[in-house]
Structure formats: C-alpha cells, structure tokens
PDB file of C-alpha atoms in Angstrom:
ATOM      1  CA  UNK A 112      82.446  84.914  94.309  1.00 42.00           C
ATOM      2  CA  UNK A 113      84.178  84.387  97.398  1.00 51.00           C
ATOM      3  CA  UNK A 114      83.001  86.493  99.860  1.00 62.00           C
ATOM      4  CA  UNK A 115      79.581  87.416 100.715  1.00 72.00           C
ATOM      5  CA  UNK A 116      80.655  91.303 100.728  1.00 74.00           C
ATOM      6  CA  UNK A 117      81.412  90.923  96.737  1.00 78.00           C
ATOM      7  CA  UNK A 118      77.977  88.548  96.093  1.00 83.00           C
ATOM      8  CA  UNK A 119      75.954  91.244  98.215  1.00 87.00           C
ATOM      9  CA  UNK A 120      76.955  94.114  96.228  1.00 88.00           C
ATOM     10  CA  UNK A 121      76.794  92.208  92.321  1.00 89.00           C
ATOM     11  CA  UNK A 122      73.148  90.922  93.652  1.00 91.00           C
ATOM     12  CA  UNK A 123      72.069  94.566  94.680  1.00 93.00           C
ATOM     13  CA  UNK A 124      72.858  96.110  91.431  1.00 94.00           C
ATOM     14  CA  UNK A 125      71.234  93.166  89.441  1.00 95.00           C
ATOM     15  CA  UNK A 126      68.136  93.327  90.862  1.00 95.00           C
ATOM     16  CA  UNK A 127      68.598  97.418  90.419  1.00 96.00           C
ATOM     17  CA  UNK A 128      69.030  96.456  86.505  1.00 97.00           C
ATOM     18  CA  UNK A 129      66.500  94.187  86.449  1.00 97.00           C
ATOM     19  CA  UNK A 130      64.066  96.518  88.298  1.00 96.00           C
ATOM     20  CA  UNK A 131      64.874  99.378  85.681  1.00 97.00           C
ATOM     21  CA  UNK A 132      64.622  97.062  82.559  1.00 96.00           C
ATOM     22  CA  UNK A 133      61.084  95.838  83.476  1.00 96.00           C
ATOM     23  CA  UNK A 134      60.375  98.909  84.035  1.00 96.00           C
ATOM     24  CA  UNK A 135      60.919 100.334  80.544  1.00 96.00           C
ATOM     25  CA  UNK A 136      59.388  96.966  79.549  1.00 96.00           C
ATOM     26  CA  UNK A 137      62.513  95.636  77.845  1.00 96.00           C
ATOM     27  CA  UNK A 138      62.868  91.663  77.607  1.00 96.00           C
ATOM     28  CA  UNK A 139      66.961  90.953  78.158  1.00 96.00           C
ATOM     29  CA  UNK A 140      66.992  89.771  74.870  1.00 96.00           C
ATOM     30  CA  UNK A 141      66.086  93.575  74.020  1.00 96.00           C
ATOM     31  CA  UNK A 142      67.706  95.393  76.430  1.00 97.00           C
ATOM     32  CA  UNK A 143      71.372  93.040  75.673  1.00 96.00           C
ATOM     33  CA  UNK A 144      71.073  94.133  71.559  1.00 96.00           C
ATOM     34  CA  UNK A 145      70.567  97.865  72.890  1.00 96.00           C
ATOM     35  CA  UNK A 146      73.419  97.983  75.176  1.00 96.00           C
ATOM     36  CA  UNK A 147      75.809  95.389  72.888  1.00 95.00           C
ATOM     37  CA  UNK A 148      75.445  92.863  75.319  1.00 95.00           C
ATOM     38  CA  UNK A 149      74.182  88.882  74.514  1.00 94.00           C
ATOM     39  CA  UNK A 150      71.008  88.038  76.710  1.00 95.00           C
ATOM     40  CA  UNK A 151      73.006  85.578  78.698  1.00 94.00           C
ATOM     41  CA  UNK A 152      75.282  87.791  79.680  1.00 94.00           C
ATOM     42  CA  UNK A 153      72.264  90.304  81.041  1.00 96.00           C
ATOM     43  CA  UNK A 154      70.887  87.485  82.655  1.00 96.00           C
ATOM     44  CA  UNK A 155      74.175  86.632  84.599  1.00 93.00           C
ATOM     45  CA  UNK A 156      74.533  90.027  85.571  1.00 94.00           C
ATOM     46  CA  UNK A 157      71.002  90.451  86.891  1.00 96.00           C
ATOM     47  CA  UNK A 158      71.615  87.470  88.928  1.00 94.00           C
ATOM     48  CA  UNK A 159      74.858  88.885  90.621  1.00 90.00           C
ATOM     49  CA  UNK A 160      76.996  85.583  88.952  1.00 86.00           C
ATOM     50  CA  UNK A 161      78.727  88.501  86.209  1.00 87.00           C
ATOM     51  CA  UNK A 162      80.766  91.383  87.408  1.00 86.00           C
ATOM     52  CA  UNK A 163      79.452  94.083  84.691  1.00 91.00           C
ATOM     53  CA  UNK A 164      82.128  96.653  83.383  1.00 88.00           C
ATOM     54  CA  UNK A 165      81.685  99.999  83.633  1.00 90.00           C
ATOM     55  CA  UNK A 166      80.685 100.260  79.729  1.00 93.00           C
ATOM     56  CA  UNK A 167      77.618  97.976  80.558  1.00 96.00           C
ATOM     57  CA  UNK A 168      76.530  99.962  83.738  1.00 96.00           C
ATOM     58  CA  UNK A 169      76.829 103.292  81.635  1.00 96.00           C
ATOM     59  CA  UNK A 170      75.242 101.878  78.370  1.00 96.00           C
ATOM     60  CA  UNK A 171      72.546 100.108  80.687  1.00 97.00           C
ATOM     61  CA  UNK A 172      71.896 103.869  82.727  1.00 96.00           C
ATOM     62  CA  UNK A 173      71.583 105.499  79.120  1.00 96.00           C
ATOM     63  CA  UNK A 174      69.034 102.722  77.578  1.00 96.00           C
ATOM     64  CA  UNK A 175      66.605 102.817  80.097  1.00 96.00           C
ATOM     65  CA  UNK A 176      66.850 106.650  81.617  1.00 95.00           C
ATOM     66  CA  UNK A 177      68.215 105.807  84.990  1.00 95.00           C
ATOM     67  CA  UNK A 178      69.384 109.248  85.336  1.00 95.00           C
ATOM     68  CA  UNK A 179      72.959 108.636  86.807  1.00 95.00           C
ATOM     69  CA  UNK A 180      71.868 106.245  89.257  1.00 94.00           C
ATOM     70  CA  UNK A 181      73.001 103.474  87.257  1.00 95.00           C
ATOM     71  CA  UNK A 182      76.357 104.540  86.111  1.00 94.00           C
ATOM     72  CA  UNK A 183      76.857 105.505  90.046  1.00 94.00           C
ATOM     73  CA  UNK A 184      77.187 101.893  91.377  1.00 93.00           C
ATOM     74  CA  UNK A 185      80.669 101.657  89.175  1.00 89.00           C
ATOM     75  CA  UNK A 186      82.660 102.431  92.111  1.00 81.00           C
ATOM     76  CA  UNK A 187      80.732 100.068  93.969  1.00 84.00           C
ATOM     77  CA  UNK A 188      81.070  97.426  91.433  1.00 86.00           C
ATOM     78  CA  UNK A 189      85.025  98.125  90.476  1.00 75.00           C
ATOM     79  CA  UNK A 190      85.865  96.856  94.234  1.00 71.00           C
ATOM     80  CA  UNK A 191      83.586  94.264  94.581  1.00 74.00           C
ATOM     81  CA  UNK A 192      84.937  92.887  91.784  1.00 69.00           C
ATOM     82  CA  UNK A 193      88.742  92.269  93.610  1.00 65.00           C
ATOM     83  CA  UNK A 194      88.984  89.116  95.414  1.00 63.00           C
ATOM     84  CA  UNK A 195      88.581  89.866  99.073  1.00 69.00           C
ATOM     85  CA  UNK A 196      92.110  89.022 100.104  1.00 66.00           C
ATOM     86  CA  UNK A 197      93.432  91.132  97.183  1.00 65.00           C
ATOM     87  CA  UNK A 198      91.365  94.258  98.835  1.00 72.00           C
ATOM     88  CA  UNK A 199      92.187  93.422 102.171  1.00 77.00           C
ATOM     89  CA  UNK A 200      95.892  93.872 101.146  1.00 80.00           C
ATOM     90  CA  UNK A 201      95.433  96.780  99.217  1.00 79.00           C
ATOM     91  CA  UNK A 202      93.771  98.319 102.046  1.00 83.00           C
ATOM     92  CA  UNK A 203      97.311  97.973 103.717  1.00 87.00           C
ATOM     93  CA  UNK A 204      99.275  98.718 100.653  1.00 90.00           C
ATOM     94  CA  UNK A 205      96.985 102.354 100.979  1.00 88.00           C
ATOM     95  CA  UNK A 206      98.566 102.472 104.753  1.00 90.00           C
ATOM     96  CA  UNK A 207     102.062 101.779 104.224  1.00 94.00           C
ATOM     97  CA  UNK A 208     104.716 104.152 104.702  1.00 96.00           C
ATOM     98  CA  UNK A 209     107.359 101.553 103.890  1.00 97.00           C
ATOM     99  CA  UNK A 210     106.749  98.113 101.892  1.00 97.00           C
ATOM    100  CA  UNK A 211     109.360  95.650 101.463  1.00 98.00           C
ATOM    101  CA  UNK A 212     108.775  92.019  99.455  1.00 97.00           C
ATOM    102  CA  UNK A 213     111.083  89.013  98.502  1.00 98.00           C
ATOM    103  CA  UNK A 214     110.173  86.888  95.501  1.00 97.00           C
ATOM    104  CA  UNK A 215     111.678  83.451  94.786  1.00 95.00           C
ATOM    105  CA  UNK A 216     108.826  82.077  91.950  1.00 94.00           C
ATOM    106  CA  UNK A 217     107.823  85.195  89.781  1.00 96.00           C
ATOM    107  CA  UNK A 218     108.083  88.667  89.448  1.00 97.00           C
ATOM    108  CA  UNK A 219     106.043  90.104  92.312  1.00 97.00           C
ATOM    109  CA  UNK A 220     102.837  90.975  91.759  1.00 95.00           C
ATOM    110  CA  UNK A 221     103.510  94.750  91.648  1.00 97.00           C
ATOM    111  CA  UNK A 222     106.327  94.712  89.462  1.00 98.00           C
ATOM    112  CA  UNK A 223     104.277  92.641  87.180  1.00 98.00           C
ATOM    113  CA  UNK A 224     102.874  93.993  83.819  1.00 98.00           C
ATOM    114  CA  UNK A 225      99.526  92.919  82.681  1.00 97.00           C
ATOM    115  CA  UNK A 226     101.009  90.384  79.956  1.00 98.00           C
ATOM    116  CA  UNK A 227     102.568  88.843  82.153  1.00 98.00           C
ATOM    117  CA  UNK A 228     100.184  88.531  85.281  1.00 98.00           C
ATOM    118  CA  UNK A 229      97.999  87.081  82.941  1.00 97.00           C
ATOM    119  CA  UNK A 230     100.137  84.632  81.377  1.00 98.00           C
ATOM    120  CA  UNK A 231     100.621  83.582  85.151  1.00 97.00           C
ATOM    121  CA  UNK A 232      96.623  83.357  86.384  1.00 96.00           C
ATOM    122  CA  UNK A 233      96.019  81.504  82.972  1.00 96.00           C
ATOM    123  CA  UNK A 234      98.337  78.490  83.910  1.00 95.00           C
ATOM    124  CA  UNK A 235      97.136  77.752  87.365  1.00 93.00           C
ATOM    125  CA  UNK A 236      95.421  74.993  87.852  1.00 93.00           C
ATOM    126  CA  UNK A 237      92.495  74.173  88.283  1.00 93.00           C
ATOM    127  CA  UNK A 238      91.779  76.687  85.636  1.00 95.00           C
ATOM    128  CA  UNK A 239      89.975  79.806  85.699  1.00 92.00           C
ATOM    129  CA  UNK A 240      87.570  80.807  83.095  1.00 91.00           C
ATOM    130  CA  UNK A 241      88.330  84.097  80.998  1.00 90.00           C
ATOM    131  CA  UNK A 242      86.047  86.139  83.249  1.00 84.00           C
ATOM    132  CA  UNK A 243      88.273  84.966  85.842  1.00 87.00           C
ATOM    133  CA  UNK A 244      91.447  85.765  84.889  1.00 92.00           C
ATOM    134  CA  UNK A 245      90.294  89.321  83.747  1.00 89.00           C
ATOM    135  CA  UNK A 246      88.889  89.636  87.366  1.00 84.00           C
ATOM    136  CA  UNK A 247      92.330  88.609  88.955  1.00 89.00           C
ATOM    137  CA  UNK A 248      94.484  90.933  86.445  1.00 93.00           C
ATOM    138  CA  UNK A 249      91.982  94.138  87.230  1.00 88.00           C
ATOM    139  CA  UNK A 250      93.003  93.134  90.783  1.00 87.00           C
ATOM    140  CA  UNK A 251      96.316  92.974  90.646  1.00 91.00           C
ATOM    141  CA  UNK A 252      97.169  95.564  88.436  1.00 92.00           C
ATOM    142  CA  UNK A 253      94.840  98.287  90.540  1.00 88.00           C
ATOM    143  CA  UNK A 254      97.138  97.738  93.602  1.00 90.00           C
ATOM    144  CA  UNK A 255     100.107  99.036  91.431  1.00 94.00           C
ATOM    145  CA  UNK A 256      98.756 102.962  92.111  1.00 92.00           C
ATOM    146  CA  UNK A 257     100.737 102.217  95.190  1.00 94.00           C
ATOM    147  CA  UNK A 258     103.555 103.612  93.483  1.00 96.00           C
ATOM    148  CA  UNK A 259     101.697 106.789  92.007  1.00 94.00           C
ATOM    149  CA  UNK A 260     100.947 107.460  96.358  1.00 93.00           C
ATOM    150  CA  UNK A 261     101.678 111.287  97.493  1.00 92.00           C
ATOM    151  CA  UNK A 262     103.831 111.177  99.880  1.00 92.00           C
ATOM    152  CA  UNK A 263     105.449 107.909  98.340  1.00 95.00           C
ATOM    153  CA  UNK A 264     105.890 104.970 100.527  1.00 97.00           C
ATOM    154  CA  UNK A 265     109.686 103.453 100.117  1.00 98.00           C
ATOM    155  CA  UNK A 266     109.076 100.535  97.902  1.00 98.00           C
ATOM    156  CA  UNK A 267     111.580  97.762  98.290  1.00 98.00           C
ATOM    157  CA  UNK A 268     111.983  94.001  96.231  1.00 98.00           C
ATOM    158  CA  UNK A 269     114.022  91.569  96.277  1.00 98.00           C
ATOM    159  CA  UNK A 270     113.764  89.066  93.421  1.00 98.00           C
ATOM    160  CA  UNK A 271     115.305  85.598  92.706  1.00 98.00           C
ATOM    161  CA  UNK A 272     117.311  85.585  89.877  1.00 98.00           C
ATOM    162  CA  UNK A 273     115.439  82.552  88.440  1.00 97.00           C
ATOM    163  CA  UNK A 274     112.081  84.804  88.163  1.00 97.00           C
ATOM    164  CA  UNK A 275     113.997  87.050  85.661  1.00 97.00           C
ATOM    165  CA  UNK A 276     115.102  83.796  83.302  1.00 96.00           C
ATOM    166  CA  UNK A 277     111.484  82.385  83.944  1.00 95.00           C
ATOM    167  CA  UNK A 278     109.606  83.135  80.398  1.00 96.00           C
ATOM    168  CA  UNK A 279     106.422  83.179  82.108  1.00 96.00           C
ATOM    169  CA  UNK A 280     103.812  83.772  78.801  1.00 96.00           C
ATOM    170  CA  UNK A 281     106.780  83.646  76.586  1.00 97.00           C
ATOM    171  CA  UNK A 282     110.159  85.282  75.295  1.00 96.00           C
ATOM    172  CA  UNK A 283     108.620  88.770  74.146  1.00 97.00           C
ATOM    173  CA  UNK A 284     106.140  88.881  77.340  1.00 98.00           C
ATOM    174  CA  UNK A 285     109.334  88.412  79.403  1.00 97.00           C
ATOM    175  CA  UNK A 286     111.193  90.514  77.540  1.00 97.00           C
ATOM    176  CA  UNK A 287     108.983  93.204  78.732  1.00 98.00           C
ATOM    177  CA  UNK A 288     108.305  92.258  82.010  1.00 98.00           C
ATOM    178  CA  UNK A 289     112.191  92.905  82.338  1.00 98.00           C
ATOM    179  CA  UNK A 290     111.839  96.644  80.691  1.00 98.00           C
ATOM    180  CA  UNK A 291     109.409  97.317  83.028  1.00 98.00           C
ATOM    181  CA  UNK A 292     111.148  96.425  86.161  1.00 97.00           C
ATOM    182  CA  UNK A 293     114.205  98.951  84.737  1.00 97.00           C
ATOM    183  CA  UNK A 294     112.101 101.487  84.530  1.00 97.00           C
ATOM    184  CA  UNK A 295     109.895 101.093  87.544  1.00 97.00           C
ATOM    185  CA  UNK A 296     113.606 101.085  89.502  1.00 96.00           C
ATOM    186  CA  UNK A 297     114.192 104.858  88.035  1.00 95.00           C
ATOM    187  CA  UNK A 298     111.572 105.822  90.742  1.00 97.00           C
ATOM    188  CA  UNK A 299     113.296 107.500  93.991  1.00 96.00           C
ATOM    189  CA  UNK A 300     111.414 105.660  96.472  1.00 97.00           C
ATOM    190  CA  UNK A 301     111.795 102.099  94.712  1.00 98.00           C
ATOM    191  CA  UNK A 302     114.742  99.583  94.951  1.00 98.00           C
ATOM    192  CA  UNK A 303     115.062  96.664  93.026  1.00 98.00           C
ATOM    193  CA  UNK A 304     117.701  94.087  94.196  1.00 98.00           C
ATOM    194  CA  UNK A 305     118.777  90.826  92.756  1.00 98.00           C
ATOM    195  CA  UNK A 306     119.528  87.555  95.252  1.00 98.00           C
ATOM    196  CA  UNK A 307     122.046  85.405  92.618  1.00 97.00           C
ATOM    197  CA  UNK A 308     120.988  81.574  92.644  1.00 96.00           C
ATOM    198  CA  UNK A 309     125.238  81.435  93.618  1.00 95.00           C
ATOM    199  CA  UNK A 310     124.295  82.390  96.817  1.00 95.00           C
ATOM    200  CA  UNK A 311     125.886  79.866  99.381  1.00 93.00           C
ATOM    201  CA  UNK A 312     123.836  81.411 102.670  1.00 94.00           C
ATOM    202  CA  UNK A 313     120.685  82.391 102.472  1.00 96.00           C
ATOM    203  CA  UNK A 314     118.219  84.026 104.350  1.00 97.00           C
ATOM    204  CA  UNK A 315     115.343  83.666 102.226  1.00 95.00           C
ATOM    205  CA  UNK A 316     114.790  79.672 102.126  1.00 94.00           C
ATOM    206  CA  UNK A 317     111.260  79.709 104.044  1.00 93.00           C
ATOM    207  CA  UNK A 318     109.673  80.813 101.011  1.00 94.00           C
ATOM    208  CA  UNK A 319     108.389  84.456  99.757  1.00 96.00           C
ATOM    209  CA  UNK A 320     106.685  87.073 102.107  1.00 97.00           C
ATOM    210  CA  UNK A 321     106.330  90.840 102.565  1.00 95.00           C
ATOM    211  CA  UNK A 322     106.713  93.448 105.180  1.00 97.00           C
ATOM    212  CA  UNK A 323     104.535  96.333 105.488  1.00 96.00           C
ATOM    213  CA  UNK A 324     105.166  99.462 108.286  1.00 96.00           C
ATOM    214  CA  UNK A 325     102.101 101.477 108.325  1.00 93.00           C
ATOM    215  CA  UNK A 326     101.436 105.233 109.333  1.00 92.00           C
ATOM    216  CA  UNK A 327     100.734 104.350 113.011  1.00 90.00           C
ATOM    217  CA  UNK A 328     103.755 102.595 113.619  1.00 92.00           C
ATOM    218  CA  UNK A 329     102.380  98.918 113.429  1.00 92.00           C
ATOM    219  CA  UNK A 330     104.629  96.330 111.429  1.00 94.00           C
ATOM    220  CA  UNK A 331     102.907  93.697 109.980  1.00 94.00           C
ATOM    221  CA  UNK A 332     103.618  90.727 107.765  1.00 94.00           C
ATOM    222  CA  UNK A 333     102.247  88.479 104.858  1.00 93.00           C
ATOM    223  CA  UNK A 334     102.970  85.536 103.190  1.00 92.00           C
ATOM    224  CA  UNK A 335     100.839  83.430 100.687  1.00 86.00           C
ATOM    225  CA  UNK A 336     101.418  79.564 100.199  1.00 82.00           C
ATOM    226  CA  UNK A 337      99.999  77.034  97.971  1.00 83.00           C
ATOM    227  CA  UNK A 338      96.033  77.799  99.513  1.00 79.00           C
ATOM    228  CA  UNK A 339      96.374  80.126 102.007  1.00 81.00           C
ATOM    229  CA  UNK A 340      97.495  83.691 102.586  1.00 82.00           C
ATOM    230  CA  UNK A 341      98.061  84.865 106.003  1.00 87.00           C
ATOM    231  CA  UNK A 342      98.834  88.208 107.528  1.00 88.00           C
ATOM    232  CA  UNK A 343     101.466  88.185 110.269  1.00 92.00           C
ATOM    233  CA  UNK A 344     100.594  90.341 113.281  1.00 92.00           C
ATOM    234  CA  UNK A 345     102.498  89.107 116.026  1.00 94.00           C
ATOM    235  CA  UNK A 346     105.438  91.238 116.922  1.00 93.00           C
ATOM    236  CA  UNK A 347     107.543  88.642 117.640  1.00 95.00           C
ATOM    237  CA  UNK A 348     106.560  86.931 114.543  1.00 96.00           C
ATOM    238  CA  UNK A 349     107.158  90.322 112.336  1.00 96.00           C
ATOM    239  CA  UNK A 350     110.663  90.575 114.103  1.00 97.00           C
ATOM    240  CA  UNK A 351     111.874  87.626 112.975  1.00 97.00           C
ATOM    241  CA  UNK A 352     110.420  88.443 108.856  1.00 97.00           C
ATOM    242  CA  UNK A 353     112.439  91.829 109.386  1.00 97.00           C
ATOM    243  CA  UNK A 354     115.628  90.060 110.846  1.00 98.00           C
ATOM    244  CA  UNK A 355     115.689  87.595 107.388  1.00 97.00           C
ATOM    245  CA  UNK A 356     114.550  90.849 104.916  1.00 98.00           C
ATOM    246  CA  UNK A 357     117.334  92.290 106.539  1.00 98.00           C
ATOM    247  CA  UNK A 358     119.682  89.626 105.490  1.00 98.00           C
ATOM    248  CA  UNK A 359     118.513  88.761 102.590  1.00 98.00           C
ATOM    249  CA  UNK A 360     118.944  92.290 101.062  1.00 98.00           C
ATOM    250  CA  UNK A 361     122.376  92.401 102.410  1.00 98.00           C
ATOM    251  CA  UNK A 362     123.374  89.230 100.552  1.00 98.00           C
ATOM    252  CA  UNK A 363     121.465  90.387  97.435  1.00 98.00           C
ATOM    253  CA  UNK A 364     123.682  92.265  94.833  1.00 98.00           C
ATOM    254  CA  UNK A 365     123.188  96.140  95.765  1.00 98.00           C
ATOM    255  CA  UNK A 366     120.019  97.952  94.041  1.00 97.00           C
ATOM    256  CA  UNK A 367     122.914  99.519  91.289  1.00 97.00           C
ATOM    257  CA  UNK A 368     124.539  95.663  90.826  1.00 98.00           C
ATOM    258  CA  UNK A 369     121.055  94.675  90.111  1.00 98.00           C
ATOM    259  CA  UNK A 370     119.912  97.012  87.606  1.00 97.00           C
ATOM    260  CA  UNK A 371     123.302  95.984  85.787  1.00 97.00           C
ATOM    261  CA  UNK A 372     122.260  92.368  86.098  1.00 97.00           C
ATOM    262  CA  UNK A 373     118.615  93.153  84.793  1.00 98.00           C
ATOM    263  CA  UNK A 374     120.282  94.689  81.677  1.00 97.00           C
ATOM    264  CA  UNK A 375     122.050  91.791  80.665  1.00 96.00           C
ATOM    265  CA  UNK A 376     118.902  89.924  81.429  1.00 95.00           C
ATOM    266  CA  UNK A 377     117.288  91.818  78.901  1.00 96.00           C
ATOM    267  CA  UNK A 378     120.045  91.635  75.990  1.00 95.00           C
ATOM    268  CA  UNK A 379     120.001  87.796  76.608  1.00 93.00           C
ATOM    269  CA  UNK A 380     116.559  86.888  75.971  1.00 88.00           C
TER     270      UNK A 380
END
C-alpha cells in the first residue's frame, strides 16, 4: 500500500476478521473453504497485505454471524483500496463544475474502457502483480461516475491523434476503445476534439495535463510525469495551463471534425 490511510483501514478490518473467526473457532484453512477463499488468501487479508472484495466481506459476515457488521466495512474497504493520488483527484473530479484534459500518449484515463486501461497498467514496468492491476482498473474506472454527476460538469478532451492509432492491448481492444469515445461524445456536456499530428504550431508540447474549475471558483491544475503527479495551485501557474488549453483546442479539429475523424479511425482498424 502506499499510504498509511489505505494500510490503516485493510489492518482494522483484518484484525476485525480475524477477531470474528477465532471467535467461532474456525482455523483459516476452515473459514477460506466456507467462504470459497484459499487459506493464504485469508491470511493476507487478516494481515491488511489483501484488499478483500465485497463477496469475501459478505460471505465472511454470513459464515461467522457478524450480523451486518462485517459486510458494513465495504464502503470503507472500496476506497481504501484506490491509490491515494487516484482519490485525491477524484475528490476534485466530485468538485468540478468544469474539467478540461489534453492527452498526447493514450486515451485519457476517463475515456478509457476497462480493456483497455488494463492492457495499459499490465505493460508498465516494473510490473504489477494481478492484484495490482485489478486495484488500479477499480480505480480508474470508479472516477468515470464523473460523467453520470447531477448537475453535469462540462467535460472537455483533447486527444493526440497518435493515441487513437495506438493499439494499446490489441486491434479489437482498440477497436472498442474508439466506439466508446463516439458514444461517450453523444453526451451534452462532453466534447471530444482531435489535435492532428500535421499540426505545424502547437500549444501542447510540454506534455499532458488537466484543468479543473471547482464550485467555489478556485482553478486548479494537474499534470503527471514519469514518477510524479503534481497538482497546480498557483494562479499564475493555472493561468498559463488555461492560456495553452485554450490554444490547443483552437488548433484541434472542432468537436464535430473530430467525431468525423474518430469514425474513420474506427473503419480503419
């Protein structure tokens, strides 16, 4: 784990499990066959090293009579699980009135579909482990109820046109990664916009980053490099990230020019 919020939680409800299995008198080889789970697997959770899913906190409240109080942690456990920088972003995501991103190396993370934001955390190096990757995916994929928000934030992207040739986790993975962005774009409050490797000037050459305007006014913004991921606070800073996302949508092909392009995208692979 890498925070000591996300280790703090998994410990508490492993030592909750553990505390309720000895109680029934259950060995973890006994309690894992009653609940479908191997014994290592109960061990690791006990210990707070495995994130359990919410089948093994319901199965596990059920075996040994916990009443509910099991099965309640889920919540607890669900968020824990996210990396901390992925919550800390979400958090903001959950604040945003207005959220605009450029992406030069992949589809951005919520345009992504599962397929394919897997294909992407299983080639990084060095490698995760299965658990991992599922942990990452969950992640990602739970910040997409952005776009289910009431009232809906105005979602804007800009994507390189090399992300959309890119067949990150293969031909048919892309291939769907492409119908998903066409139909994410028949949302009202979402844009989608294509910057054409032609391009002669562009504004976008520092790399990817997003802009988020939250409900209190405040403009922040993020970008992630190779290591790091840093939120940008200064105001002076942000001005400068909205004077280039400015730019580069206006050299981008229009949201209509792009949905175009994205369709012959898709024919061609």
């Amino acid at each position: 784990m890498e925070d000591n919020e996300s280790t703090a939680v998994l410990k508490a409800v492993g030592r909750q499990i553990k505390v309720w299995r000895e109680t029934a008198g259950m060995r973890q080889s006994e309690f894992g066959a009653a609940i479908g789970y191997g014994e290592e697997m109960v061990s690791s959770v006990e210990r707070g090293r495995r994130v359990p899913q919410p089948e093994f906190l319901d199965k596990a409240d059920e075996v040994l009579g916990a009443g509910g109080k099991l099965a309640a942690m889920k919540q607890d456990v669900t968020e824990a699980r996210y990396p901390k920088k992925v919550r800390d972003l979400a958090k903001l995501e959950d604040e945003a009135v207005e959220l605009g991103a450029y992406a030069n190396h992949n589809m951005h993370g919520l345009l992504q579909t599962e397929a394919y934001a897997r294909a992407l955390f299983a080639v990084r190096r060095p490698a995760y482990t299965e658990d991992e990757i599922d942990r990452q995916v969950a992640a990602r994929l739970a910040r997409q109820s952005v776009f289910e928000r009431v009232p809906a934030p105005l979602l804007t992207f800009v994507q390189e046109e090399v992300t959309l040739q890119r067949p990150v986790g293969g031909r048919m993975v892309l291939r769907q990664q492409l119908e998903h962005m066409l139909e994410i774009s028949k949302l009202r409050h979402v844009e989608i916009q294509v910057m054409p490797t032609d391009r002669d000037d562009h504004a976008g050459m520092g790399g990817p980053f997003r802009l988020l305007k939250l409900r209190d006014g405040k403009s922040l913004g993020h970008s992630e490099a190779q290591l790091h991921s840093r939120l940008i606070s200064d105001p002076r800073e942000v001005q400068i990230l909205e004077m280039r996302y400015g730019m580069i949508r206006a050299q981008a092909l229009t949201p209509r020019e792009s949905l175009t392009f994205i369709e012959k995208m898709l024919e061609e692979t």
